[in-house]
Amino acid sequence: MPLQDGWHLAEPLITFAVVGVLAAALWWMFWPQPRPSARVGADDDFGLLEVAAYADQLVVAIAVRRFLAHAGIRSTHATDLDARIRILVFAEDLQRARNLVRRAQDEPDGFTSPWR
């Protein structure tokens, strides 16, 4: 059977080219892209909140937050880029929260996790 104007050879090449372009477009859209590195100090801005304490374990951070809540101090926590956990309070409660945490660490039954 003779070839008709060479289209029998060109059709598979065009098909492979179209499939390749579609595959590349899908890969570009859905493949996870590397995230830009965080700028220095980007994780230091918490708005109205100040760092009252640091913890190395989430369990300890939750315990400190419960302790502060029992004393009437609202708090939250955030994780640093180096995986340390910051316990954050409002500025007006900062000194009181630090004093309470410091006293709790000095107690024999206080917090036992290493603090930075």
Short mmCIF file of N, CA and C in Angstrom, two decimals:
data_model
loop_
_atom_site.label_atom_id
_atom_site.label_comp_id
_atom_site.label_asym_id
_atom_site.label_seq_id
_atom_site.Cartn_x
_atom_site.Cartn_y
_atom_site.Cartn_z
N MET A 1 0.85 -1.16 0.00
CA MET A 1 0.00 0.00 0.00
C MET A 1 0.90 1.23 0.00
N PRO A 2 0.76 2.10 -0.96
CA PRO A 2 1.62 3.26 -1.05
C PRO A 2 1.22 4.34 -0.03
N LEU A 3 2.21 5.10 0.42
CA LEU A 3 1.96 6.22 1.33
C LEU A 3 1.34 7.37 0.57
N GLN A 4 0.41 8.06 1.19
CA GLN A 4 -0.27 9.17 0.54
C GLN A 4 0.28 10.49 1.08
N ASP A 5 1.16 11.09 0.34
CA ASP A 5 1.72 12.39 0.66
C ASP A 5 2.44 12.44 2.01
N GLY A 6 2.84 11.36 2.60
CA GLY A 6 3.63 11.34 3.83
C GLY A 6 2.85 11.59 5.11
N TRP A 7 1.53 11.69 5.07
CA TRP A 7 0.74 11.95 6.27
C TRP A 7 0.74 10.77 7.24
N HIS A 8 0.96 9.59 6.76
CA HIS A 8 1.00 8.44 7.66
C HIS A 8 2.20 8.52 8.61
N LEU A 9 3.25 9.19 8.20
CA LEU A 9 4.41 9.37 9.07
C LEU A 9 4.24 10.60 9.98
N ALA A 10 3.59 11.62 9.52
CA ALA A 10 3.46 12.87 10.27
C ALA A 10 2.41 12.79 11.36
N GLU A 11 1.35 12.02 11.18
CA GLU A 11 0.27 11.95 12.17
C GLU A 11 0.75 11.44 13.53
N PRO A 12 1.52 10.36 13.62
CA PRO A 12 2.00 9.94 14.94
C PRO A 12 2.95 10.96 15.58
N LEU A 13 3.76 11.62 14.79
CA LEU A 13 4.66 12.63 15.34
C LEU A 13 3.90 13.81 15.92
N ILE A 14 2.87 14.26 15.24
CA ILE A 14 2.03 15.36 15.74
C ILE A 14 1.31 14.93 17.01
N THR A 15 0.80 13.69 17.04
CA THR A 15 0.11 13.18 18.23
C THR A 15 1.05 13.15 19.42
N PHE A 16 2.27 12.62 19.24
CA PHE A 16 3.23 12.58 20.33
C PHE A 16 3.60 13.98 20.81
N ALA A 17 3.72 14.92 19.91
CA ALA A 17 4.06 16.29 20.27
C ALA A 17 2.95 16.92 21.10
N VAL A 18 1.69 16.73 20.71
CA VAL A 18 0.56 17.28 21.45
C VAL A 18 0.47 16.66 22.83
N VAL A 19 0.62 15.33 22.92
CA VAL A 19 0.58 14.65 24.22
C VAL A 19 1.73 15.14 25.10
N GLY A 20 2.91 15.34 24.54
CA GLY A 20 4.05 15.84 25.30
C GLY A 20 3.81 17.23 25.85
N VAL A 21 3.24 18.12 25.04
CA VAL A 21 2.94 19.48 25.50
C VAL A 21 1.90 19.45 26.60
N LEU A 22 0.86 18.63 26.48
CA LEU A 22 -0.16 18.52 27.52
C LEU A 22 0.43 17.96 28.82
N ALA A 23 1.27 16.95 28.70
CA ALA A 23 1.89 16.37 29.89
C ALA A 23 2.78 17.40 30.59
N ALA A 24 3.55 18.17 29.82
CA ALA A 24 4.41 19.19 30.42
C ALA A 24 3.58 20.28 31.10
N ALA A 25 2.46 20.66 30.50
CA ALA A 25 1.59 21.67 31.10
C ALA A 25 0.99 21.16 32.40
N LEU A 26 0.53 19.91 32.43
CA LEU A 26 -0.02 19.35 33.66
C LEU A 26 1.04 19.22 34.74
N TRP A 27 2.25 18.82 34.37
CA TRP A 27 3.33 18.71 35.35
C TRP A 27 3.65 20.08 35.94
N TRP A 28 3.71 21.09 35.11
CA TRP A 28 4.02 22.44 35.57
C TRP A 28 2.93 22.97 36.51
N MET A 29 1.66 22.63 36.23
CA MET A 29 0.56 23.15 37.05
C MET A 29 0.44 22.43 38.39
N PHE A 30 0.67 21.13 38.44
CA PHE A 30 0.37 20.36 39.64
C PHE A 30 1.58 19.86 40.41
N TRP A 31 2.79 19.95 39.89
CA TRP A 31 3.96 19.48 40.61
C TRP A 31 4.31 20.51 41.67
N PRO A 32 4.59 20.08 42.90
CA PRO A 32 4.90 21.06 43.95
C PRO A 32 6.15 21.87 43.62
N GLN A 33 6.00 23.17 43.67
CA GLN A 33 7.11 24.07 43.38
C GLN A 33 7.87 24.37 44.66
N PRO A 34 9.17 24.58 44.59
CA PRO A 34 9.91 24.94 45.80
C PRO A 34 9.44 26.30 46.30
N ARG A 35 9.26 26.39 47.60
CA ARG A 35 8.79 27.64 48.19
C ARG A 35 9.96 28.59 48.37
N PRO A 36 9.72 29.86 48.20
CA PRO A 36 10.80 30.82 48.41
C PRO A 36 11.21 30.82 49.87
N SER A 37 12.49 31.02 50.12
CA SER A 37 12.97 31.01 51.49
C SER A 37 12.38 32.20 52.24
N ALA A 38 12.12 31.97 53.51
CA ALA A 38 11.54 33.02 54.33
C ALA A 38 12.60 34.10 54.58
N ARG A 39 12.17 35.32 54.57
CA ARG A 39 13.13 36.39 54.83
C ARG A 39 13.45 36.44 56.32
N VAL A 40 14.58 36.96 56.64
CA VAL A 40 15.01 37.02 58.03
C VAL A 40 14.05 37.88 58.82
N GLY A 41 13.61 37.37 59.97
CA GLY A 41 12.70 38.11 60.82
C GLY A 41 11.25 38.01 60.40
N ALA A 42 10.93 37.22 59.39
CA ALA A 42 9.55 37.14 58.92
C ALA A 42 8.63 36.51 59.95
N ASP A 43 9.18 35.66 60.81
CA ASP A 43 8.33 34.99 61.79
C ASP A 43 8.33 35.72 63.13
N ASP A 44 8.87 36.93 63.18
CA ASP A 44 8.92 37.67 64.43
C ASP A 44 7.76 38.64 64.61
N ASP A 45 6.94 38.82 63.62
CA ASP A 45 5.87 39.79 63.71
C ASP A 45 4.56 39.08 64.04
N PHE A 46 4.08 39.29 65.27
CA PHE A 46 2.82 38.68 65.70
C PHE A 46 1.78 39.73 66.02
N GLY A 47 1.96 40.93 65.52
CA GLY A 47 0.98 41.98 65.74
C GLY A 47 0.96 42.43 67.19
N LEU A 48 -0.18 42.28 67.85
CA LEU A 48 -0.34 42.72 69.23
C LEU A 48 0.18 41.70 70.25
N LEU A 49 0.62 40.55 69.78
CA LEU A 49 1.06 39.49 70.69
C LEU A 49 2.56 39.55 70.92
N GLU A 50 2.98 39.16 72.12
CA GLU A 50 4.39 39.12 72.50
C GLU A 50 4.74 37.71 72.97
N VAL A 51 6.00 37.34 72.86
CA VAL A 51 6.45 36.01 73.28
C VAL A 51 6.63 36.00 74.79
N ALA A 52 5.88 35.12 75.45
CA ALA A 52 5.99 34.97 76.90
C ALA A 52 6.92 33.83 77.28
N ALA A 53 6.99 32.79 76.45
CA ALA A 53 7.83 31.63 76.76
C ALA A 53 8.08 30.84 75.49
N TYR A 54 9.08 29.97 75.56
CA TYR A 54 9.40 29.03 74.48
C TYR A 54 9.25 27.62 75.01
N ALA A 55 8.88 26.71 74.11
CA ALA A 55 8.82 25.29 74.46
C ALA A 55 9.38 24.48 73.30
N ASP A 56 9.92 23.31 73.62
CA ASP A 56 10.44 22.44 72.57
C ASP A 56 9.44 21.37 72.16
N GLN A 57 8.40 21.19 72.96
CA GLN A 57 7.40 20.16 72.68
C GLN A 57 6.01 20.78 72.72
N LEU A 58 5.14 20.31 71.85
CA LEU A 58 3.78 20.82 71.79
C LEU A 58 3.02 20.54 73.08
N VAL A 59 3.27 19.39 73.70
CA VAL A 59 2.58 19.03 74.94
C VAL A 59 2.89 20.05 76.03
N VAL A 60 4.14 20.48 76.11
CA VAL A 60 4.53 21.47 77.12
C VAL A 60 3.89 22.81 76.80
N ALA A 61 3.86 23.19 75.54
CA ALA A 61 3.23 24.46 75.14
C ALA A 61 1.75 24.47 75.52
N ILE A 62 1.08 23.36 75.31
CA ILE A 62 -0.34 23.28 75.67
C ILE A 62 -0.51 23.35 77.18
N ALA A 63 0.39 22.71 77.92
CA ALA A 63 0.33 22.78 79.38
C ALA A 63 0.53 24.20 79.89
N VAL A 64 1.48 24.92 79.29
CA VAL A 64 1.72 26.31 79.68
C VAL A 64 0.50 27.16 79.35
N ARG A 65 -0.10 26.93 78.19
CA ARG A 65 -1.29 27.70 77.82
C ARG A 65 -2.43 27.44 78.78
N ARG A 66 -2.62 26.19 79.19
CA ARG A 66 -3.68 25.88 80.18
C ARG A 66 -3.38 26.54 81.51
N PHE A 67 -2.11 26.52 81.91
CA PHE A 67 -1.69 27.17 83.15
C PHE A 67 -2.00 28.66 83.10
N LEU A 68 -1.66 29.30 81.99
CA LEU A 68 -1.94 30.73 81.85
C LEU A 68 -3.43 31.01 81.79
N ALA A 69 -4.18 30.14 81.14
CA ALA A 69 -5.64 30.33 81.08
C ALA A 69 -6.25 30.23 82.47
N HIS A 70 -5.73 29.33 83.29
CA HIS A 70 -6.22 29.19 84.66
C HIS A 70 -5.96 30.47 85.46
N ALA A 71 -4.89 31.18 85.10
CA ALA A 71 -4.57 32.45 85.75
C ALA A 71 -5.29 33.63 85.11
N GLY A 72 -6.10 33.36 84.07
CA GLY A 72 -6.87 34.40 83.42
C GLY A 72 -6.14 35.12 82.30
N ILE A 73 -5.10 34.52 81.79
CA ILE A 73 -4.32 35.14 80.70
C ILE A 73 -4.61 34.40 79.40
N ARG A 74 -5.08 35.13 78.40
CA ARG A 74 -5.32 34.54 77.08
C ARG A 74 -4.00 34.34 76.36
N SER A 75 -3.87 33.20 75.69
CA SER A 75 -2.62 32.92 75.00
C SER A 75 -2.88 32.06 73.76
N THR A 76 -1.87 31.99 72.92
CA THR A 76 -1.87 31.11 71.76
C THR A 76 -0.44 30.65 71.56
N HIS A 77 -0.21 29.82 70.55
CA HIS A 77 1.16 29.39 70.28
C HIS A 77 1.42 29.41 68.78
N ALA A 78 2.70 29.53 68.45
CA ALA A 78 3.14 29.54 67.06
C ALA A 78 4.47 28.79 66.99
N THR A 79 4.71 28.13 65.86
CA THR A 79 5.94 27.37 65.69
C THR A 79 6.94 28.18 64.88
N ASP A 80 8.18 28.26 65.37
CA ASP A 80 9.26 28.97 64.68
C ASP A 80 9.71 28.18 63.46
N LEU A 81 10.58 28.80 62.68
CA LEU A 81 11.18 28.10 61.54
C LEU A 81 12.10 26.98 62.00
N ASP A 82 12.65 27.09 63.22
CA ASP A 82 13.52 26.04 63.75
C ASP A 82 12.76 25.07 64.66
N ALA A 83 11.43 25.04 64.57
CA ALA A 83 10.53 24.09 65.24
C ALA A 83 10.36 24.36 66.73
N ARG A 84 10.87 25.47 67.25
CA ARG A 84 10.55 25.82 68.64
C ARG A 84 9.14 26.38 68.67
N ILE A 85 8.48 26.23 69.78
CA ILE A 85 7.11 26.70 69.92
C ILE A 85 7.11 27.93 70.82
N ARG A 86 6.50 28.98 70.34
CA ARG A 86 6.40 30.23 71.11
C ARG A 86 5.01 30.31 71.73
N ILE A 87 4.94 30.65 72.99
CA ILE A 87 3.67 30.91 73.65
C ILE A 87 3.50 32.42 73.64
N LEU A 88 2.41 32.88 73.04
CA LEU A 88 2.18 34.31 72.79
C LEU A 88 1.03 34.82 73.66
N VAL A 89 1.22 36.01 74.22
CA VAL A 89 0.18 36.66 75.02
C VAL A 89 0.11 38.12 74.58
N PHE A 90 -0.94 38.81 75.01
CA PHE A 90 -1.06 40.23 74.73
C PHE A 90 -0.04 41.00 75.56
N ALA A 91 0.36 42.17 75.08
CA ALA A 91 1.42 42.95 75.71
C ALA A 91 1.10 43.31 77.15
N GLU A 92 -0.16 43.59 77.46
CA GLU A 92 -0.51 43.98 78.84
C GLU A 92 -0.39 42.81 79.82
N ASP A 93 -0.40 41.58 79.33
CA ASP A 93 -0.26 40.41 80.19
C ASP A 93 1.14 39.80 80.16
N LEU A 94 2.05 40.40 79.41
CA LEU A 94 3.35 39.79 79.17
C LEU A 94 4.16 39.57 80.44
N GLN A 95 4.34 40.61 81.24
CA GLN A 95 5.19 40.48 82.42
C GLN A 95 4.58 39.50 83.43
N ARG A 96 3.29 39.56 83.60
CA ARG A 96 2.62 38.65 84.53
C ARG A 96 2.76 37.20 84.06
N ALA A 97 2.60 36.98 82.75
CA ALA A 97 2.72 35.62 82.21
C ALA A 97 4.15 35.10 82.38
N ARG A 98 5.14 35.92 82.10
CA ARG A 98 6.53 35.49 82.28
C ARG A 98 6.84 35.16 83.73
N ASN A 99 6.33 35.98 84.65
CA ASN A 99 6.55 35.70 86.07
C ASN A 99 5.89 34.39 86.49
N LEU A 100 4.69 34.14 86.03
CA LEU A 100 3.99 32.90 86.38
C LEU A 100 4.73 31.68 85.84
N VAL A 101 5.17 31.76 84.60
CA VAL A 101 5.88 30.63 84.00
C VAL A 101 7.22 30.41 84.71
N ARG A 102 7.91 31.49 85.05
CA ARG A 102 9.19 31.38 85.75
C ARG A 102 9.00 30.72 87.11
N ARG A 103 7.96 31.14 87.84
CA ARG A 103 7.70 30.53 89.15
C ARG A 103 7.30 29.07 89.03
N ALA A 104 6.54 28.74 87.98
CA ALA A 104 6.12 27.34 87.78
C ALA A 104 7.32 26.46 87.46
N GLN A 105 8.30 27.00 86.76
CA GLN A 105 9.51 26.22 86.46
C GLN A 105 10.31 25.94 87.72
N ASP A 106 10.29 26.87 88.68
CA ASP A 106 11.06 26.70 89.91
C ASP A 106 10.41 25.71 90.88
N GLU A 107 9.13 25.45 90.71
CA GLU A 107 8.44 24.51 91.60
C GLU A 107 8.89 23.08 91.30
N PRO A 108 8.91 22.20 92.30
CA PRO A 108 9.30 20.80 92.05
C PRO A 108 8.39 20.08 91.08
N ASP A 109 7.11 20.40 91.08
CA ASP A 109 6.17 19.74 90.17
C ASP A 109 5.87 20.61 88.96
N GLY A 110 6.71 21.60 88.68
CA GLY A 110 6.49 22.51 87.56
C GLY A 110 6.80 21.87 86.22
N PHE A 111 7.02 22.68 85.24
CA PHE A 111 7.29 22.19 83.90
C PHE A 111 8.68 21.57 83.85
N THR A 112 8.81 20.45 83.20
CA THR A 112 10.08 19.73 83.20
C THR A 112 10.79 19.78 81.87
N SER A 113 10.20 20.38 80.84
CA SER A 113 10.84 20.43 79.53
C SER A 113 11.91 21.52 79.52
N PRO A 114 12.99 21.33 78.77
CA PRO A 114 14.00 22.39 78.69
C PRO A 114 13.45 23.63 78.00
N TRP A 115 13.70 24.78 78.56
CA TRP A 115 13.23 26.05 78.00
C TRP A 115 14.42 26.81 77.48
N ARG A 116 14.19 27.61 76.45
CA ARG A 116 15.26 28.44 75.89
C ARG A 116 15.00 29.88 76.21
#
